Structure formats: structure tokens, C-alpha cells
PDB file of C-alpha atoms in Angstrom:
ATOM      1  CA  MET A  10     -73.040 101.351 -16.952  1.00 90.00           C
ATOM      2  CA  VAL A  11     -75.884 103.942 -16.500  1.00 94.00           C
ATOM      3  CA  TYR A  12     -77.288 104.791 -13.053  1.00 95.00           C
ATOM      4  CA  VAL A  13     -80.604 106.829 -12.708  1.00 95.00           C
ATOM      5  CA  ASN A  14     -82.345 108.046  -9.491  1.00 94.00           C
ATOM      6  CA  SER A  15     -85.760 109.679  -9.758  1.00 92.00           C
ATOM      7  CA  ASP A  16     -86.543 109.551  -6.085  1.00 91.00           C
ATOM      8  CA  ILE A  17     -85.862 113.164  -5.560  1.00 92.00           C
ATOM      9  CA  GLN A  18     -88.666 113.902  -3.025  1.00 90.00           C
ATOM     10  CA  GLN A  19     -87.307 111.391  -0.476  1.00 91.00           C
ATOM     11  CA  PHE A  20     -83.645 112.443  -0.616  1.00 94.00           C
ATOM     12  CA  ASP A  21     -82.471 113.763   2.707  1.00 96.00           C
ATOM     13  CA  LEU A  22     -79.994 116.595   1.838  1.00 96.00           C
ATOM     14  CA  SER A  23     -78.896 117.230   5.519  1.00 96.00           C
ATOM     15  CA  ALA A  24     -78.001 113.613   6.016  1.00 95.00           C
ATOM     16  CA  ALA A  25     -76.254 113.419   2.712  1.00 96.00           C
ATOM     17  CA  LEU A  26     -73.936 116.424   3.070  1.00 97.00           C
ATOM     18  CA  HIS A  27     -71.488 114.553   5.243  1.00 96.00           C
ATOM     19  CA  LEU A  28     -71.052 111.868   2.651  1.00 97.00           C
ATOM     20  CA  LEU A  29     -69.684 114.416   0.153  1.00 98.00           C
ATOM     21  CA  SER A  30     -66.254 115.453  -0.386  1.00 97.00           C
ATOM     22  CA  PRO A  31     -65.229 118.867   0.856  1.00 97.00           C
ATOM     23  CA  GLN A  32     -64.906 119.892  -2.833  1.00 97.00           C
ATOM     24  CA  ARG A  33     -68.397 118.769  -3.640  1.00 97.00           C
ATOM     25  CA  ARG A  34     -69.963 120.269  -0.392  1.00 97.00           C
ATOM     26  CA  ALA A  35     -68.543 123.608  -1.378  1.00 97.00           C
ATOM     27  CA  TYR A  36     -70.050 123.187  -4.972  1.00 96.00           C
ATOM     28  CA  VAL A  37     -73.371 122.267  -3.597  1.00 97.00           C
ATOM     29  CA  ALA A  38     -73.474 125.163  -1.254  1.00 97.00           C
ATOM     30  CA  GLN A  39     -73.225 127.680  -3.987  1.00 96.00           C
ATOM     31  CA  PHE A  40     -76.708 126.955  -5.271  1.00 96.00           C
ATOM     32  CA  ARG A  41     -79.386 129.251  -3.931  1.00 95.00           C
ATOM     33  CA  LEU A  42     -82.384 126.857  -4.327  1.00 95.00           C
ATOM     34  CA  GLU A  43     -82.578 123.763  -2.113  1.00 94.00           C
ATOM     35  CA  ARG A  44     -83.769 121.746  -5.117  1.00 95.00           C
ATOM     36  CA  ASP A  45     -80.538 122.415  -6.992  1.00 96.00           C
ATOM     37  CA  ARG A  46     -78.400 121.673  -3.838  1.00 97.00           C
ATOM     38  CA  LYS A  47     -80.288 118.319  -3.600  1.00 97.00           C
ATOM     39  CA  LEU A  48     -79.786 117.415  -7.243  1.00 97.00           C
ATOM     40  CA  SER A  49     -76.145 118.279  -7.268  1.00 97.00           C
ATOM     41  CA  ALA A  50     -75.623 116.170  -4.137  1.00 97.00           C
ATOM     42  CA  MET A  51     -77.598 113.224  -5.586  1.00 97.00           C
ATOM     43  CA  ALA A  52     -75.612 113.312  -8.716  1.00 97.00           C
ATOM     44  CA  TYR A  53     -72.319 113.053  -6.929  1.00 97.00           C
ATOM     45  CA  LEU A  54     -73.463 110.206  -4.648  1.00 97.00           C
ATOM     46  CA  LEU A  55     -74.807 108.454  -7.685  1.00 96.00           C
ATOM     47  CA  LEU A  56     -71.271 108.608  -9.148  1.00 97.00           C
ATOM     48  CA  CYS A  57     -69.941 107.217  -5.940  1.00 97.00           C
ATOM     49  CA  ARG A  58     -72.180 104.309  -5.964  1.00 96.00           C
ATOM     50  CA  ALA A  59     -71.398 103.612  -9.560  1.00 95.00           C
ATOM     51  CA  LEU A  60     -67.570 103.702  -8.926  1.00 97.00           C
ATOM     52  CA  ARG A  61     -68.117 101.361  -5.940  1.00 96.00           C
ATOM     53  CA  GLU A  62     -70.317  98.869  -7.621  1.00 95.00           C
ATOM     54  CA  GLU A  63     -68.542  98.893 -11.110  1.00 94.00           C
ATOM     55  CA  TYR A  64     -64.869  99.382  -9.933  1.00 96.00           C
ATOM     56  CA  ASP A  65     -64.822  98.805  -6.141  1.00 97.00           C
ATOM     57  CA  ILE A  66     -63.676 102.256  -5.638  1.00 97.00           C
ATOM     58  CA  ARG A  67     -64.702 103.576  -2.191  1.00 96.00           C
ATOM     59  CA  GLN A  68     -62.536 106.727  -2.078  1.00 96.00           C
ATOM     60  CA  LEU A  69     -64.577 110.017  -2.603  1.00 97.00           C
ATOM     61  CA  PRO A  70     -63.704 111.312  -6.167  1.00 96.00           C
ATOM     62  CA  GLN A  71     -62.089 114.673  -6.641  1.00 96.00           C
ATOM     63  CA  PHE A  72     -62.755 116.511  -9.798  1.00 96.00           C
ATOM     64  CA  GLU A  73     -60.618 118.471 -12.099  1.00 94.00           C
ATOM     65  CA  PHE A  74     -62.163 120.138 -15.198  1.00 92.00           C
ATOM     66  CA  GLY A  75     -61.347 120.404 -18.876  1.00 86.00           C
ATOM     67  CA  PRO A  76     -61.351 123.664 -21.008  1.00 85.00           C
ATOM     68  CA  HIS A  77     -65.187 123.736 -21.276  1.00 82.00           C
ATOM     69  CA  GLY A  78     -65.962 122.440 -17.821  1.00 85.00           C
ATOM     70  CA  LYS A  79     -66.119 118.658 -18.265  1.00 88.00           C
ATOM     71  CA  PRO A  80     -65.147 117.060 -15.251  1.00 91.00           C
ATOM     72  CA  PHE A  81     -62.662 114.172 -14.837  1.00 93.00           C
ATOM     73  CA  MET A  82     -60.926 112.378 -11.920  1.00 96.00           C
ATOM     74  CA  PRO A  83     -57.058 112.762 -12.150  1.00 94.00           C
ATOM     75  CA  GLN A  84     -56.613 109.844  -9.724  1.00 93.00           C
ATOM     76  CA  TYR A  85     -58.519 107.455 -12.081  1.00 95.00           C
ATOM     77  CA  PRO A  86     -57.470 108.499 -15.501  1.00 93.00           C
ATOM     78  CA  ASP A  87     -58.655 105.301 -17.101  1.00 94.00           C
ATOM     79  CA  ILE A  88     -62.257 105.627 -15.821  1.00 96.00           C
ATOM     80  CA  HIS A  89     -64.546 108.123 -17.627  1.00 95.00           C
ATOM     81  CA  PHE A  90     -67.880 109.346 -16.325  1.00 96.00           C
ATOM     82  CA  ASN A  91     -70.573 111.963 -16.904  1.00 96.00           C
ATOM     83  CA  ILE A  92     -73.333 113.098 -14.706  1.00 96.00           C
ATOM     84  CA  SER A  93     -76.554 115.081 -15.432  1.00 97.00           C
ATOM     85  CA  HIS A  94     -79.670 116.079 -13.609  1.00 96.00           C
ATOM     86  CA  CYS A  95     -83.039 117.613 -14.152  1.00 97.00           C
ATOM     87  CA  LYS A  96     -85.983 118.409 -11.903  1.00 95.00           C
ATOM     88  CA  ASP A  97     -87.232 114.884 -12.147  1.00 96.00           C
ATOM     89  CA  ALA A  98     -84.063 112.745 -12.206  1.00 96.00           C
ATOM     90  CA  VAL A  99     -80.304 112.497 -11.757  1.00 96.00           C
ATOM     91  CA  ALA A 100     -78.193 110.271 -14.026  1.00 96.00           C
ATOM     92  CA  CYS A 101     -74.734 109.002 -14.216  1.00 96.00           C
ATOM     93  CA  VAL A 102     -72.718 106.826 -16.615  1.00 96.00           C
ATOM     94  CA  VAL A 103     -69.192 105.243 -16.028  1.00 95.00           C
ATOM     95  CA  CYS A 104     -67.186 103.784 -18.743  1.00 92.00           C
ATOM     96  CA  GLN A 105     -63.512 102.892 -19.726  1.00 91.00           C
ATOM     97  CA  SER A 106     -63.764 105.314 -22.651  1.00 92.00           C
ATOM     98  CA  PRO A 107     -65.022 108.894 -23.139  1.00 92.00           C
ATOM     99  CA  VAL A 108     -68.784 109.117 -22.624  1.00 95.00           C
ATOM    100  CA  GLY A 109     -71.549 111.803 -22.298  1.00 95.00           C
ATOM    101  CA  ILE A 110     -74.938 111.606 -20.810  1.00 96.00           C
ATOM    102  CA  ASP A 111     -77.835 114.223 -20.499  1.00 97.00           C
ATOM    103  CA  VAL A 112     -81.251 113.852 -18.653  1.00 98.00           C
ATOM    104  CA  GLU A 113     -84.028 116.232 -19.223  1.00 97.00           C
ATOM    105  CA  SER A 114     -87.638 116.641 -18.038  1.00 97.00           C
ATOM    106  CA  VAL A 115     -90.274 116.364 -20.744  1.00 97.00           C
ATOM    107  CA  SER A 116     -91.910 119.792 -21.242  1.00 95.00           C
ATOM    108  CA  GLU A 117     -93.361 121.891 -23.855  1.00 93.00           C
ATOM    109  CA  TYR A 118     -91.151 123.712 -26.388  1.00 92.00           C
ATOM    110  CA  ASP A 119     -91.631 126.680 -28.431  1.00 93.00           C
ATOM    111  CA  GLU A 120     -91.107 127.499 -32.086  1.00 93.00           C
ATOM    112  CA  ILE A 121     -88.054 129.521 -31.626  1.00 94.00           C
ATOM    113  CA  LEU A 122     -86.278 126.797 -29.735  1.00 94.00           C
ATOM    114  CA  LEU A 123     -87.368 124.327 -32.331  1.00 96.00           C
ATOM    115  CA  HIS A 124     -86.095 126.154 -35.344  1.00 95.00           C
ATOM    116  CA  GLY A 125     -82.998 127.371 -33.524  1.00 94.00           C
ATOM    117  CA  THR A 126     -81.864 123.892 -32.412  1.00 95.00           C
ATOM    118  CA  MET A 127     -83.281 121.236 -34.901  1.00 96.00           C
ATOM    119  CA  ASN A 128     -82.537 120.764 -38.507  1.00 96.00           C
ATOM    120  CA  ALA A 129     -85.161 120.334 -41.061  1.00 97.00           C
ATOM    121  CA  ASN A 130     -85.145 116.554 -40.897  1.00 96.00           C
ATOM    122  CA  GLU A 131     -85.328 116.678 -36.972  1.00 97.00           C
ATOM    123  CA  GLN A 132     -88.199 119.220 -37.055  1.00 97.00           C
ATOM    124  CA  GLN A 133     -90.194 116.917 -39.295  1.00 97.00           C
ATOM    125  CA  GLN A 134     -89.475 113.920 -36.898  1.00 97.00           C
ATOM    126  CA  ILE A 135     -90.776 116.038 -34.035  1.00 97.00           C
ATOM    127  CA  LEU A 136     -93.825 117.450 -35.785  1.00 96.00           C
ATOM    128  CA  LEU A 137     -94.975 114.077 -37.122  1.00 97.00           C
ATOM    129  CA  SER A 138     -94.572 112.301 -33.779  1.00 97.00           C
ATOM    130  CA  THR A 139     -97.499 111.414 -31.627  1.00 96.00           C
ATOM    131  CA  ARG A 140     -95.675 112.970 -28.670  1.00 97.00           C
ATOM    132  CA  PRO A 141     -93.702 115.964 -30.142  1.00 97.00           C
ATOM    133  CA  ASP A 142     -92.660 117.008 -26.679  1.00 97.00           C
ATOM    134  CA  VAL A 143     -91.098 113.565 -25.996  1.00 97.00           C
ATOM    135  CA  GLU A 144     -89.455 113.401 -29.426  1.00 98.00           C
ATOM    136  CA  PHE A 145     -88.028 116.951 -29.101  1.00 98.00           C
ATOM    137  CA  MET A 146     -86.378 115.869 -25.778  1.00 98.00           C
ATOM    138  CA  ARG A 147     -85.229 112.751 -27.343  1.00 97.00           C
ATOM    139  CA  LEU A 148     -83.225 114.614 -29.993  1.00 98.00           C
ATOM    140  CA  TRP A 149     -82.217 117.348 -27.433  1.00 97.00           C
ATOM    141  CA  THR A 150     -80.632 114.947 -24.918  1.00 97.00           C
ATOM    142  CA  GLN A 151     -78.839 113.304 -27.753  1.00 97.00           C
ATOM    143  CA  LYS A 152     -77.338 116.594 -28.847  1.00 96.00           C
ATOM    144  CA  GLU A 153     -76.388 117.511 -25.364  1.00 95.00           C
ATOM    145  CA  ALA A 154     -74.862 113.983 -24.805  1.00 96.00           C
ATOM    146  CA  VAL A 155     -72.765 114.273 -27.843  1.00 95.00           C
ATOM    147  CA  LEU A 156     -71.428 117.748 -26.796  1.00 94.00           C
ATOM    148  CA  LYS A 157     -70.688 116.354 -23.233  1.00 94.00           C
ATOM    149  CA  TYR A 158     -68.996 113.425 -24.791  1.00 94.00           C
ATOM    150  CA  LYS A 159     -66.751 115.860 -26.714  1.00 91.00           C
ATOM    151  CA  GLY A 160     -66.293 117.945 -23.729  1.00 88.00           C
ATOM    152  CA  LEU A 161     -67.983 121.121 -25.299  1.00 83.00           C
ATOM    153  CA  GLY A 162     -70.616 123.386 -24.115  1.00 73.00           C
ATOM    154  CA  LEU A 163     -73.635 124.494 -26.161  1.00 71.00           C
ATOM    155  CA  VAL A 164     -72.400 125.475 -29.746  1.00 74.00           C
ATOM    156  CA  ASP A 165     -73.767 128.046 -32.039  1.00 71.00           C
ATOM    157  CA  ASP A 166     -74.841 125.554 -34.599  1.00 84.00           C
ATOM    158  CA  MET A 167     -76.938 122.949 -32.812  1.00 91.00           C
ATOM    159  CA  HIS A 168     -78.461 121.790 -36.140  1.00 93.00           C
ATOM    160  CA  SER A 169     -75.478 119.573 -37.177  1.00 92.00           C
ATOM    161  CA  VAL A 170     -74.473 117.956 -33.725  1.00 94.00           C
ATOM    162  CA  LEU A 171     -75.985 114.616 -34.570  1.00 94.00           C
ATOM    163  CA  CYS A 172     -74.281 114.422 -37.923  1.00 88.00           C
ATOM    164  CA  ASP A 173     -71.100 112.623 -36.405  1.00 84.00           C
ATOM    165  CA  ALA A 174     -71.694 108.944 -37.603  1.00 83.00           C
ATOM    166  CA  SER A 175     -68.750 107.687 -35.600  1.00 88.00           C
ATOM    167  CA  LEU A 176     -70.548 108.009 -32.373  1.00 91.00           C
ATOM    168  CA  SER A 177     -73.222 105.692 -30.850  1.00 92.00           C
ATOM    169  CA  LEU A 178     -76.267 106.943 -28.994  1.00 95.00           C
ATOM    170  CA  ALA A 179     -78.788 105.234 -26.796  1.00 94.00           C
ATOM    171  CA  THR A 180     -81.949 106.907 -25.421  1.00 96.00           C
ATOM    172  CA  THR A 181     -84.187 105.994 -22.718  1.00 95.00           C
ATOM    173  CA  VAL A 182     -87.686 107.463 -22.085  1.00 96.00           C
ATOM    174  CA  ALA A 183     -89.027 106.964 -18.493  1.00 94.00           C
ATOM    175  CA  ASP A 184     -92.021 104.738 -18.317  1.00 92.00           C
ATOM    176  CA  ASP A 185     -94.152 107.539 -16.967  1.00 93.00           C
ATOM    177  CA  LEU A 186     -92.800 109.950 -19.693  1.00 94.00           C
ATOM    178  CA  ARG A 187     -91.650 112.466 -17.133  1.00 96.00           C
ATOM    179  CA  PHE A 188     -88.027 112.536 -18.397  1.00 97.00           C
ATOM    180  CA  VAL A 189     -85.715 111.302 -21.144  1.00 97.00           C
ATOM    181  CA  TYR A 190     -82.015 110.487 -20.996  1.00 96.00           C
ATOM    182  CA  SER A 191     -79.298 109.913 -23.695  1.00 96.00           C
ATOM    183  CA  VAL A 192     -75.946 108.346 -23.628  1.00 96.00           C
ATOM    184  CA  CYS A 193     -73.222 108.997 -26.198  1.00 95.00           C
ATOM    185  CA  TYR A 194     -70.196 106.636 -26.543  1.00 92.00           C
ATOM    186  CA  ALA A 195     -67.628 105.507 -29.066  1.00 84.00           C
ATOM    187  CA  PRO A 196     -68.492 102.060 -30.599  1.00 78.00           C
ATOM    188  CA  HIS A 197     -66.107  99.405 -29.146  1.00 69.00           C
ATOM    189  CA  GLY A 198     -65.140 101.900 -26.456  1.00 65.00           C
ATOM    190  CA  GLY A 199     -66.163  99.624 -23.510  1.00 64.00           C
ATOM    191  CA  LEU A 200     -69.881 100.582 -23.390  1.00 69.00           C
ATOM    192  CA  SER A 201     -72.444  98.522 -25.380  1.00 57.00           C
ATOM    193  CA  TYR A 202     -75.922  99.597 -26.265  1.00 52.00           C
ATOM    194  CA  GLU A 203     -77.133  97.198 -23.595  1.00 55.00           C
ATOM    195  CA  CYS A 204     -75.070  98.966 -21.038  1.00 58.00           C
ATOM    196  CA  ALA A 205     -76.133 102.319 -22.073  1.00 59.00           C
ATOM    197  CA  GLY A 206     -79.916 101.594 -22.566  1.00 58.00           C
ATOM    198  CA  ALA A 207     -82.795 100.464 -20.633  1.00 52.00           C
ATOM    199  CA  ASN A 208     -81.548  96.886 -20.399  1.00 50.00           C
ATOM    200  CA  ARG A 209     -78.596  97.675 -18.230  1.00 52.00           C
ATOM    201  CA  GLN A 210     -79.578 100.837 -16.352  1.00 58.00           C
ATOM    202  CA  LYS A 211     -79.850 100.759 -12.511  1.00 59.00           C
ATOM    203  CA  TYR A 212     -82.726 102.586 -10.990  1.00 54.00           C
ATOM    204  CA  VAL A 213     -81.534 103.461  -7.381  1.00 53.00           C
ATOM    205  CA  LYS A 214     -82.768 105.092  -4.251  1.00 45.00           C
TER     206      LYS A 214
END
């Protein structure tokens, strides 16, 4: 299931801090900008809500991290999750198999980024689109979701990231076109397109 919260302006960081685990409070405190602290706290609380509603888990999650920084919960090895945030939204997905999610604000891109991250077919898709900025971000979030699914950071060859036909992707564009998010999951891995896409997302406040 995917959870999304775009009500960032109304989020009360001071009131939320006591709801975080000590581990997460320390992580949030390291950010210099209040916006980044707020987004980090929101993402954690969104995960807490997803665990509570999907699995009736009320214990605050503790994280450990894979070789490339992907978090996991050692106390719940059969539950997989991923969280992401941008300036306009935070997103979280929980599943019974590996999963990755990425959310990004829609913004302009430059030629260097286009050629450095998109292959020829993807570039054509973007340039022929009626909203190239949205199409670029659709493909970018898909690439990031795949890498997060695999537990990798950004790779040198971003052009071939979407060539893995064994994975499924679902992308949702916000109604107001402010942000895009994509989910990567294994077919038959416990997350259907309906759960990953707009039909089963939960917008929360």
C-alpha cells in the first residue's frame, strides 16, 4: 500500500518530535533547514501510520541499513518498506516483498541532465510529450524507484536502469501536476498495480 502526504505547510514539527523514536529524532536534528527536518519527520510518521493500518504494528520502528543505505526493520524482517520525500510531498510504501518508491517535484530540467540520465528512446518520449517536464520526472522517479528497490544508490549508467523487464512499475502524477511518484515492485510479490497506483493510494494529513 502507498501512503502520500502533501500537506506540508500544516505539519507541526515541534508537536511531532515527541512522536518519533530517539533514533529518528537524532536523524531529523542533523538537517540544517527546517523544511528538511519537517520532511524527514513526516516520512517517518507516514511509515508509522502505514504499519499501524496495514499490520496493526504500533511499536516505533527502528532502522538498520543495507550496504548502500537502504533502511530495513530487523524486528520485522517480513515487512518491506521504502520512503521518499520532495519539497511538495512525502510518500511511503509497505509490502511483503522488496519495494522501492521515489517522489519528486515537477520542475524544469536541462539538456545535460536529459542526455546524462535518459537513453535515446526515453529522450524521444520526453521531447514529444505535451508536458516534457512531467514526462522527464515520470521516467526519473521510475529509475530511482528501481534503484531503491535494488538497494542501490545512483549508478554511473542511468540510461539502462529501466531495462529490467522482471520488475513492475506504477507511476502516479498528482492532480495539480506538482509532483510525481513511482513504485517499483516484483510481480506476484504481494503488491499489485492497484495497491501501488492511484486506485489504492492513501492521501493523509
